[in-house]
Amino acid sequence: MRHIFPSYAYGPEPKAHCWWDETCLIPQFSSLAADDTASIAIIGGGFTGLNAAYHLAKAGKDVVVLDANEIGWGASGRNGGFCCLGGGTASDALLDLRFGKQDRLHYRATEKRAVSYVDDLIQTLGLDVDRHSNGETALAHRAKDMNHLLASAEQIEENYGVVPQYTSQDDMAAQGLSGPFFGAMTTPIGFALNPRKYLLGLATVARDAGARIFENADVVKVERTANMWVLDVGNFQLKADKVIVATNGYSSETVPDWLAGRYMPTQSNVIVTRPISDQEQAEQGWTSAQMAFDTRNLLHYFRLLPDGRFLFGMRGGLTASARSDLRSMQAALRDFRKMFPAWSQVDITHNWSGMVSVARSQLPFVGQVPDAENMFAGLSFHGNGVAMGSYVGKLLSQLVMNDDAVSRPLAMSDPPAQFPFGAARRVIMPAVYAGLAILDF
Ligand SMILES: Cc1cc2nc3c(=O)[nH]c(=O)nc-3n(C[C@H](O)[C@H](O)[C@H](O)COP(=O)(O)OP(=O)(O)OC[C@H]3O[C@@H](n4cnc5c(N)ncnc54)[C@H](O)[C@@H]3O)c2cc1C
């Protein structure tokens, strides 16, 4: 198996100080201890893989989930918990140009459906996920960004059928949103959750529905024989009729070979403070329970957690090493203190990093792997996979079962194209980040 980041990114260190790990225990699952068979094998036990497993098992299918680490070890167990719109970064203009307006509206409706899918799931299954925030709030980084937010109202209404609410700069303090912002726009779709508790719920219901889940099950090779897939998992083999690849930012160039060059792992980085008292919150003027982000291209995302801790995230480093993680943590700390100066002395108790995946098309993919009978994949959620990854998991289960009800926009069905430079494609990222940083001035 060949990864394109240094091995550090795929090891335990980047996740060693993740706050979510302290908030609830996930049941441990056994390792594969013998050759086995399944009707459907799912590679990757994050939101995508577990949602697919849950629906398949509920429908009575013989399904096995294999994760190289423990369940939720990837981005699903270490994200910011924003269950929000997104999944791609393609603009409306690009979508219209490539797929037409009707498909663009289908795609935008799918983003919205992904959020309600998670919402319904949580409610139906009665999952306790420390939920808060009514929609998501965008904070204008510059005065002109507020004008852009105001101008986007019509587009938001057309795409999502909702009317955003605006807060002028003068009213920010009254909303508990004080900071170096030029106003805000809240889109009333989405909510925040504890991703670890959501994972716990998913793993439990998938297992209870009959999915067999194996940890420390690193799939090193996938091969097609005459009529089935053979997955090499260390000393053992799993034979399956169908395979789902749900490895997102932790994908490799070889499992399966088709993925080579078709995803770009990029890092995101999070810091979490100790609980900030009500008085300290009032001193800073940030008391809102809204999940929020600023309008920079290289954006910051943040929210007050229900216990008063503050979670603050931003893009991670371009290389993966202990040194690079330290630099990213210092950059996040610097930006956090600049934005919230009254909290300069507040301790940071946790910090971690993880990998997301972006696609050349700027769109997520869900579908059949070309020229690979009975192999399906769902990936590249562009840092917004809590809702979209979950929903793609459900779509994958429908595709596997040939369910006529499956409804996918063309924008998500187009197989991802390869980036230039093959396994060395990360070389383009410094230029991309530098360009985005310049646009943020
Ligand atoms: C720091 C950070 C913050 C984020 N914040 C948010 C947020 O607030 N909101 C949001 O919507 N999204 C956020 N995201 C993105 C979101 O977490 C991901 O899009 C989503 O979790 C992807 O889920 P997944 O199941 O597809 O992949 P992952 O959760 O990454 O799971 C992939 C799994 O595949 C396994 N795997 C890989 N290769 C193999 C193999 N060969 N054999 C077996 N197993 C394998 C890995 O061990 C891993 O567990 C964030 C991501 C990060 C890193």
CSV table of N, CA and C in Angstrom, one decimal, residues 31-162:
chain,number,residue,atom,x,y,z
A,31,SER,N,-9.9,-8.2,15.8
A,31,SER,CA,-9.2,-8.2,14.6
A,31,SER,C,-9.6,-9.4,13.8
A,32,LEU,N,-9.4,-9.4,12.5
A,32,LEU,CA,-9.7,-10.6,11.7
A,32,LEU,C,-8.7,-11.7,12.1
A,33,ALA,N,-9.3,-12.9,12.4
A,33,ALA,CA,-8.4,-13.9,13.0
A,33,ALA,C,-8.4,-15.1,12.1
A,34,ALA,N,-9.0,-15.1,11.0
A,34,ALA,CA,-9.1,-16.2,10.0
A,34,ALA,C,-9.5,-15.7,8.7
A,35,ASP,N,-9.3,-16.5,7.6
A,35,ASP,CA,-9.9,-16.2,6.3
A,35,ASP,C,-11.4,-16.1,6.5
A,36,ASP,N,-12.0,-15.3,5.7
A,36,ASP,CA,-13.5,-15.1,5.9
A,36,ASP,C,-14.1,-14.7,4.6
A,37,THR,N,-15.4,-14.7,4.6
A,37,THR,CA,-16.2,-14.3,3.4
A,37,THR,C,-17.3,-13.3,3.8
A,38,ALA,N,-17.7,-12.5,2.9
A,38,ALA,CA,-18.9,-11.6,3.2
A,38,ALA,C,-19.5,-11.3,1.8
A,39,SER,N,-20.7,-10.9,1.9
A,39,SER,CA,-21.4,-10.4,0.7
A,39,SER,C,-20.8,-9.1,0.3
A,40,ILE,N,-20.7,-8.2,1.3
A,40,ILE,CA,-20.1,-6.9,1.0
A,40,ILE,C,-19.0,-6.5,2.0
A,41,ALA,N,-17.9,-6.1,1.5
A,41,ALA,CA,-16.8,-5.7,2.4
A,41,ALA,C,-16.7,-4.2,2.3
A,42,ILE,N,-16.6,-3.5,3.4
A,42,ILE,CA,-16.4,-2.1,3.4
A,42,ILE,C,-15.0,-1.7,4.0
A,43,ILE,N,-14.2,-1.0,3.2
A,43,ILE,CA,-12.9,-0.6,3.6
A,43,ILE,C,-13.0,0.8,4.2
A,44,GLY,N,-12.8,0.9,5.5
A,44,GLY,CA,-12.9,2.2,6.2
A,44,GLY,C,-14.0,2.3,7.1
A,45,GLY,N,-13.8,2.5,8.4
A,45,GLY,CA,-14.8,2.6,9.4
A,45,GLY,C,-15.0,3.9,10.0
A,46,GLY,N,-15.2,4.9,9.1
A,46,GLY,CA,-15.6,6.3,9.5
A,46,GLY,C,-17.1,6.5,9.2
A,47,PHE,N,-17.5,7.8,9.1
A,47,PHE,CA,-18.9,8.1,8.9
A,47,PHE,C,-19.4,7.4,7.6
A,48,THR,N,-18.6,7.4,6.6
A,48,THR,CA,-19.1,6.9,5.3
A,48,THR,C,-19.3,5.4,5.4
A,49,GLY,N,-18.2,4.7,5.8
A,49,GLY,CA,-18.3,3.2,5.9
A,49,GLY,C,-19.4,2.8,6.9
A,50,LEU,N,-19.5,3.4,8.0
A,50,LEU,CA,-20.4,2.9,9.1
A,50,LEU,C,-21.9,3.2,8.6
A,51,ASN,N,-22.1,4.3,8.0
A,51,ASN,CA,-23.5,4.6,7.5
A,51,ASN,C,-23.9,3.5,6.5
A,52,ALA,N,-22.9,3.2,5.6
A,52,ALA,CA,-23.2,2.2,4.5
A,52,ALA,C,-23.5,0.9,5.2
A,53,ALA,N,-22.6,0.6,6.2
A,53,ALA,CA,-22.8,-0.7,6.9
A,53,ALA,C,-24.1,-0.8,7.6
A,54,TYR,N,-24.5,0.2,8.3
A,54,TYR,CA,-25.7,0.2,9.0
A,54,TYR,C,-26.9,-0.1,8.1
A,55,HIS,N,-27.0,0.6,7.0
A,55,HIS,CA,-28.2,0.4,6.1
A,55,HIS,C,-28.1,-1.0,5.5
A,56,LEU,N,-26.9,-1.4,5.1
A,56,LEU,CA,-26.8,-2.7,4.5
A,56,LEU,C,-27.2,-3.8,5.5
A,57,ALA,N,-26.7,-3.7,6.7
A,57,ALA,CA,-27.0,-4.7,7.7
A,57,ALA,C,-28.5,-4.7,8.0
A,58,LYS,N,-29.0,-3.5,8.1
A,58,LYS,CA,-30.5,-3.4,8.4
A,58,LYS,C,-31.3,-4.1,7.4
A,59,ALA,N,-30.8,-4.0,6.1
A,59,ALA,CA,-31.5,-4.7,5.0
A,59,ALA,C,-31.2,-6.2,5.0
A,60,GLY,N,-30.5,-6.7,5.9
A,60,GLY,CA,-30.3,-8.1,6.0
A,60,GLY,C,-29.1,-8.6,5.2
A,61,LYS,N,-28.2,-7.7,4.8
A,61,LYS,CA,-27.0,-8.1,4.0
A,61,LYS,C,-25.9,-8.6,5.0
A,62,ASP,N,-25.1,-9.4,4.4
A,62,ASP,CA,-23.9,-9.9,5.2
A,62,ASP,C,-22.8,-9.0,4.9
A,63,VAL,N,-22.5,-8.1,5.8
A,63,VAL,CA,-21.6,-7.0,5.6
A,63,VAL,C,-20.5,-7.0,6.6
A,64,VAL,N,-19.2,-6.7,6.1
A,64,VAL,CA,-18.1,-6.7,7.0
A,64,VAL,C,-17.4,-5.3,6.8
A,65,VAL,N,-17.1,-4.6,7.9
A,65,VAL,CA,-16.3,-3.4,7.9
A,65,VAL,C,-14.9,-3.7,8.4
A,66,LEU,N,-13.9,-3.2,7.6
A,66,LEU,CA,-12.5,-3.4,7.9
A,66,LEU,C,-11.9,-2.0,8.1
A,67,ASP,N,-11.3,-1.8,9.3
A,67,ASP,CA,-10.5,-0.5,9.4
A,67,ASP,C,-9.1,-0.9,9.8
A,68,ALA,N,-8.2,-0.1,9.2
A,68,ALA,CA,-6.8,-0.4,9.5
A,68,ALA,C,-6.4,-0.1,10.9
A,69,ASN,N,-7.2,0.8,11.6
A,69,ASN,CA,-7.0,1.2,12.9
A,69,ASN,C,-8.2,0.8,13.8
A,70,GLU,N,-8.6,1.7,14.7
A,70,GLU,CA,-9.8,1.5,15.4
A,70,GLU,C,-10.9,2.2,14.7
A,71,ILE,N,-12.2,1.9,14.9
A,71,ILE,CA,-13.3,2.5,14.3
A,71,ILE,C,-13.3,4.0,14.6
A,72,GLY,N,-13.4,4.8,13.5
A,72,GLY,CA,-13.4,6.3,13.7
A,72,GLY,C,-12.1,6.9,13.9
A,73,TRP,N,-11.0,6.1,13.6
A,73,TRP,CA,-9.7,6.6,13.8
A,73,TRP,C,-9.3,7.7,12.8
A,74,GLY,N,-9.9,7.7,11.7
A,74,GLY,CA,-9.7,8.7,10.6
A,74,GLY,C,-10.3,10.0,11.0
A,75,ALA,N,-10.6,10.8,10.0
A,75,ALA,CA,-11.2,12.1,10.2
A,75,ALA,C,-12.5,12.1,11.0
A,76,SER,N,-13.2,11.0,10.9
A,76,SER,CA,-14.5,11.0,11.6
A,76,SER,C,-14.4,11.1,13.1
A,77,GLY,N,-13.3,10.6,13.6
A,77,GLY,CA,-13.2,10.7,15.1
A,77,GLY,C,-12.5,11.9,15.6
A,78,ARG,N,-12.1,12.8,14.7
A,78,ARG,CA,-11.3,13.9,15.1
A,78,ARG,C,-11.6,15.2,14.4
A,79,ASN,N,-12.9,15.4,14.0
A,79,ASN,CA,-13.2,16.6,13.3
A,79,ASN,C,-13.8,17.6,14.2
A,80,GLY,N,-14.3,18.7,13.6
A,80,GLY,CA,-14.8,19.8,14.4
A,80,GLY,C,-16.3,19.6,14.8
A,81,GLY,N,-16.9,18.6,14.2
A,81,GLY,CA,-18.3,18.4,14.6
A,81,GLY,C,-19.3,19.3,14.0
A,82,PHE,N,-18.9,20.0,12.9
A,82,PHE,CA,-19.9,20.9,12.2
A,82,PHE,C,-20.7,20.0,11.3
A,83,CYS,N,-22.0,19.8,11.6
A,83,CYS,CA,-22.8,19.0,10.7
A,83,CYS,C,-23.5,20.0,9.8
A,84,CYS,N,-22.9,20.3,8.6
A,84,CYS,CA,-23.3,21.5,7.9
A,84,CYS,C,-23.4,21.2,6.4
A,85,LEU,N,-23.8,22.2,5.7
A,85,LEU,CA,-23.8,22.2,4.2
A,85,LEU,C,-22.4,22.1,3.7
A,86,GLY,N,-22.2,21.6,2.5
A,86,GLY,CA,-20.9,21.5,2.0
A,86,GLY,C,-20.6,20.1,1.5
A,87,GLY,N,-19.4,19.9,1.2
A,87,GLY,CA,-19.0,18.6,0.7
A,87,GLY,C,-18.1,18.8,-0.6
A,88,GLY,N,-18.3,19.9,-1.2
A,88,GLY,CA,-17.5,20.3,-2.3
A,88,GLY,C,-17.2,21.8,-2.2
A,89,THR,N,-16.4,22.3,-3.1
A,89,THR,CA,-16.1,23.7,-3.1
A,89,THR,C,-16.4,24.4,-4.5
A,90,ALA,N,-17.0,23.6,-5.4
A,90,ALA,CA,-17.3,24.1,-6.7
A,90,ALA,C,-18.4,25.2,-6.6
A,91,SER,N,-18.2,26.3,-7.3
A,91,SER,CA,-19.2,27.4,-7.3
A,91,SER,C,-20.4,27.1,-8.1
A,92,ASP,N,-21.5,27.9,-7.9
A,92,ASP,CA,-22.7,27.7,-8.7
A,92,ASP,C,-22.3,27.8,-10.2
A,93,ALA,N,-21.5,28.8,-10.5
A,93,ALA,CA,-21.2,29.1,-11.9
A,93,ALA,C,-20.5,27.8,-12.5
A,94,LEU,N,-19.6,27.2,-11.8
A,94,LEU,CA,-18.9,26.0,-12.3
A,94,LEU,C,-19.9,24.9,-12.5
A,95,LEU,N,-20.8,24.7,-11.5
A,95,LEU,CA,-21.7,23.6,-11.5
A,95,LEU,C,-22.7,23.8,-12.7
A,96,ASP,N,-23.1,25.0,-12.9
A,96,ASP,CA,-24.0,25.3,-14.1
A,96,ASP,C,-23.3,25.0,-15.4
A,97,LEU,N,-22.1,25.4,-15.4
A,97,LEU,CA,-21.3,25.2,-16.7
A,97,LEU,C,-21.1,23.7,-17.0
A,98,ARG,N,-20.8,23.0,-15.9
A,98,ARG,CA,-20.4,21.6,-16.2
A,98,ARG,C,-21.6,20.7,-16.2
A,99,PHE,N,-22.7,21.0,-15.4
A,99,PHE,CA,-23.8,20.0,-15.3
A,99,PHE,C,-25.1,20.6,-15.6
A,100,GLY,N,-25.2,21.9,-15.7
A,100,GLY,CA,-26.5,22.6,-15.9
A,100,GLY,C,-27.2,23.0,-14.6
A,101,LYS,N,-28.1,23.9,-14.7
A,101,LYS,CA,-28.7,24.5,-13.5
A,101,LYS,C,-29.5,23.5,-12.8
A,102,GLN,N,-30.2,22.6,-13.5
A,102,GLN,CA,-31.1,21.6,-12.8
A,102,GLN,C,-30.2,20.7,-11.9
A,103,ASP,N,-29.1,20.3,-12.5
A,103,ASP,CA,-28.3,19.4,-11.7
A,103,ASP,C,-27.6,20.1,-10.5
A,104,ARG,N,-27.3,21.4,-10.7
A,104,ARG,CA,-26.7,22.2,-9.6
A,104,ARG,C,-27.8,22.3,-8.5
A,105,LEU,N,-29.0,22.5,-8.8
A,105,LEU,CA,-30.1,22.5,-7.8
A,105,LEU,C,-30.2,21.2,-7.1
A,106,HIS,N,-30.1,20.1,-7.9
A,106,HIS,CA,-30.1,18.8,-7.3
A,106,HIS,C,-28.9,18.6,-6.3
A,107,TYR,N,-27.8,19.0,-6.7
A,107,TYR,CA,-26.6,18.9,-5.9
A,107,TYR,C,-26.8,19.7,-4.6
A,108,ARG,N,-27.2,21.0,-4.7
A,108,ARG,CA,-27.4,21.8,-3.5
A,108,ARG,C,-28.5,21.2,-2.6
A,109,ALA,N,-29.5,20.6,-3.2
A,109,ALA,CA,-30.6,19.9,-2.4
A,109,ALA,C,-30.0,18.7,-1.7
A,110,THR,N,-29.0,18.1,-2.3
A,110,THR,CA,-28.3,16.9,-1.7
A,110,THR,C,-27.5,17.3,-0.5
A,111,GLU,N,-26.9,18.5,-0.6
A,111,GLU,CA,-26.2,19.0,0.6
A,111,GLU,C,-27.1,19.2,1.8
A,112,LYS,N,-28.3,19.8,1.4
A,112,LYS,CA,-29.2,20.0,2.5
A,112,LYS,C,-29.8,18.7,3.0
A,113,ARG,N,-30.1,17.8,2.1
A,113,ARG,CA,-30.6,16.5,2.5
A,113,ARG,C,-29.6,15.7,3.4
A,114,ALA,N,-28.3,15.9,3.1
A,114,ALA,CA,-27.3,15.2,4.0
A,114,ALA,C,-27.4,15.7,5.4
A,115,VAL,N,-27.7,17.0,5.6
A,115,VAL,CA,-27.8,17.5,7.0
A,115,VAL,C,-29.1,16.9,7.6
A,116,SER,N,-30.2,16.9,6.9
A,116,SER,CA,-31.4,16.4,7.5
A,116,SER,C,-31.3,14.9,7.7
A,117,TYR,N,-30.5,14.2,6.8
A,117,TYR,CA,-30.3,12.8,7.0
A,117,TYR,C,-29.7,12.5,8.4
A,118,VAL,N,-28.6,13.2,8.7
A,118,VAL,CA,-28.0,13.0,10.0
A,118,VAL,C,-28.9,13.4,11.2
A,119,ASP,N,-29.6,14.5,11.0
A,119,ASP,CA,-30.5,15.0,12.0
A,119,ASP,C,-31.6,13.9,12.3
A,120,ASP,N,-32.2,13.3,11.2
A,120,ASP,CA,-33.2,12.3,11.4
A,120,ASP,C,-32.6,11.1,12.1
A,121,LEU,N,-31.4,10.7,11.6
A,121,LEU,CA,-30.8,9.5,12.1
A,121,LEU,C,-30.6,9.6,13.7
A,122,ILE,N,-30.0,10.8,14.0
A,122,ILE,CA,-29.7,11.0,15.5
A,122,ILE,C,-31.0,10.9,16.3
A,123,GLN,N,-32.1,11.5,15.7
A,123,GLN,CA,-33.4,11.5,16.4
A,123,GLN,C,-34.0,10.2,16.5
A,124,THR,N,-34.0,9.5,15.3
A,124,THR,CA,-34.6,8.2,15.2
A,124,THR,C,-33.9,7.2,16.2
A,125,LEU,N,-32.6,7.3,16.2
A,125,LEU,CA,-31.8,6.3,17.0
A,125,LEU,C,-31.7,6.8,18.4
A,126,GLY,N,-32.1,8.0,18.7
A,126,GLY,CA,-32.1,8.5,20.0
A,126,GLY,C,-30.6,8.7,20.5
A,127,LEU,N,-29.8,9.2,19.6
A,127,LEU,CA,-28.3,9.3,20.0
A,127,LEU,C,-28.1,10.7,20.7
A,128,ASP,N,-27.3,10.6,21.8
A,128,ASP,CA,-27.0,11.7,22.6
A,128,ASP,C,-25.6,12.2,22.0
A,129,VAL,N,-25.6,13.4,21.3
A,129,VAL,CA,-24.4,13.8,20.6
A,129,VAL,C,-24.0,15.2,21.0
A,130,ASP,N,-24.5,15.7,22.2
A,130,ASP,CA,-24.1,17.1,22.6
A,130,ASP,C,-24.4,18.1,21.6
A,131,ARG,N,-25.6,18.1,21.1
A,131,ARG,CA,-26.0,18.9,19.9
A,131,ARG,C,-26.2,20.4,20.3
A,132,HIS,N,-25.8,21.3,19.5
A,132,HIS,CA,-26.1,22.7,19.7
A,132,HIS,C,-26.0,23.4,18.4
A,133,SER,N,-26.3,24.7,18.4
A,133,SER,CA,-26.2,25.6,17.2
A,133,SER,C,-27.4,25.5,16.3
A,134,ASN,N,-28.0,26.6,16.0
A,134,ASN,CA,-29.1,26.7,15.0
A,134,ASN,C,-28.5,27.1,13.7
A,135,GLY,N,-28.2,26.2,12.8
A,135,GLY,CA,-27.6,26.6,11.5
A,135,GLY,C,-26.1,27.0,11.8
A,136,GLU,N,-25.5,27.6,10.7
A,136,GLU,CA,-24.1,27.9,10.8
A,136,GLU,C,-23.9,29.4,10.5
A,137,THR,N,-23.0,30.0,11.2
A,137,THR,CA,-22.8,31.5,11.0
A,137,THR,C,-21.5,31.8,10.3
A,138,ALA,N,-21.6,32.5,9.3
A,138,ALA,CA,-20.4,33.0,8.6
A,138,ALA,C,-20.0,34.4,9.1
A,139,LEU,N,-18.8,34.6,9.4
A,139,LEU,CA,-18.3,35.9,10.0
A,139,LEU,C,-17.5,36.7,8.9
A,140,ALA,N,-17.9,37.9,8.6
A,140,ALA,CA,-17.2,38.6,7.6
A,140,ALA,C,-15.8,39.0,8.1
A,141,HIS,N,-14.8,38.6,7.3
A,141,HIS,CA,-13.4,38.8,7.7
A,141,HIS,C,-13.0,40.3,7.3
A,142,ARG,N,-13.6,40.8,6.2
A,142,ARG,CA,-13.3,42.1,5.7
A,142,ARG,C,-14.7,42.8,5.4
A,143,ALA,N,-14.7,44.1,5.4
A,143,ALA,CA,-15.9,44.8,5.1
A,143,ALA,C,-16.5,44.3,3.7
A,144,LYS,N,-15.7,44.1,2.7
A,144,LYS,CA,-16.2,43.7,1.4
A,144,LYS,C,-16.8,42.3,1.5
A,145,ASP,N,-16.3,41.5,2.5
A,145,ASP,CA,-16.9,40.2,2.6
A,145,ASP,C,-18.3,40.2,3.1
A,146,MET,N,-18.6,41.3,3.9
A,146,MET,CA,-20.0,41.4,4.3
A,146,MET,C,-20.9,41.7,3.1
A,147,ASN,N,-20.4,42.5,2.2
A,147,ASN,CA,-21.2,42.8,1.0
A,147,ASN,C,-21.4,41.6,0.2
A,148,HIS,N,-20.4,40.7,0.1
A,148,HIS,CA,-20.6,39.4,-0.6
A,148,HIS,C,-21.6,38.6,0.1
A,149,LEU,N,-21.6,38.5,1.4
A,149,LEU,CA,-22.5,37.7,2.2
A,149,LEU,C,-23.9,38.3,1.9
A,150,LEU,N,-24.1,39.6,1.9
A,150,LEU,CA,-25.4,40.2,1.7
A,150,LEU,C,-25.9,39.8,0.3
A,151,ALA,N,-24.9,39.9,-0.6
A,151,ALA,CA,-25.3,39.6,-2.1
A,151,ALA,C,-25.6,38.1,-2.3
A,152,SER,N,-25.3,37.3,-1.4
A,152,SER,CA,-25.5,35.8,-1.6
A,152,SER,C,-26.9,35.3,-1.2
A,153,ALA,N,-27.7,36.3,-0.6
A,153,ALA,CA,-29.0,35.8,0.0
A,153,ALA,C,-29.8,35.1,-1.1
A,154,GLU,N,-29.9,35.7,-2.3
A,154,GLU,CA,-30.8,35.2,-3.3
A,154,GLU,C,-30.4,33.8,-3.7
A,155,GLN,N,-29.0,33.7,-3.9
A,155,GLN,CA,-28.4,32.4,-4.3
A,155,GLN,C,-28.7,31.3,-3.2
A,156,ILE,N,-28.6,31.7,-2.0
A,156,ILE,CA,-28.9,30.7,-0.9
A,156,ILE,C,-30.3,30.3,-0.9
A,157,GLU,N,-31.2,31.3,-1.1
A,157,GLU,CA,-32.6,30.9,-1.2
A,157,GLU,C,-32.9,30.0,-2.4
A,158,GLU,N,-32.3,30.3,-3.5
A,158,GLU,CA,-32.5,29.4,-4.7
A,158,GLU,C,-32.0,28.0,-4.5
A,159,ASN,N,-30.8,28.0,-3.9
A,159,ASN,CA,-30.1,26.7,-3.7
A,159,ASN,C,-30.7,25.8,-2.6
A,160,TYR,N,-31.0,26.5,-1.5
A,160,TYR,CA,-31.4,25.7,-0.3
A,160,TYR,C,-32.8,26.0,0.2
A,161,GLY,N,-33.5,27.0,-0.4
A,161,GLY,CA,-34.9,27.3,0.0
A,161,GLY,C,-35.0,27.9,1.4
A,162,VAL,N,-33.9,28.5,1.8
A,162,VAL,CA,-34.0,29.2,3.1
A,162,VAL,C,-33.5,30.6,3.0
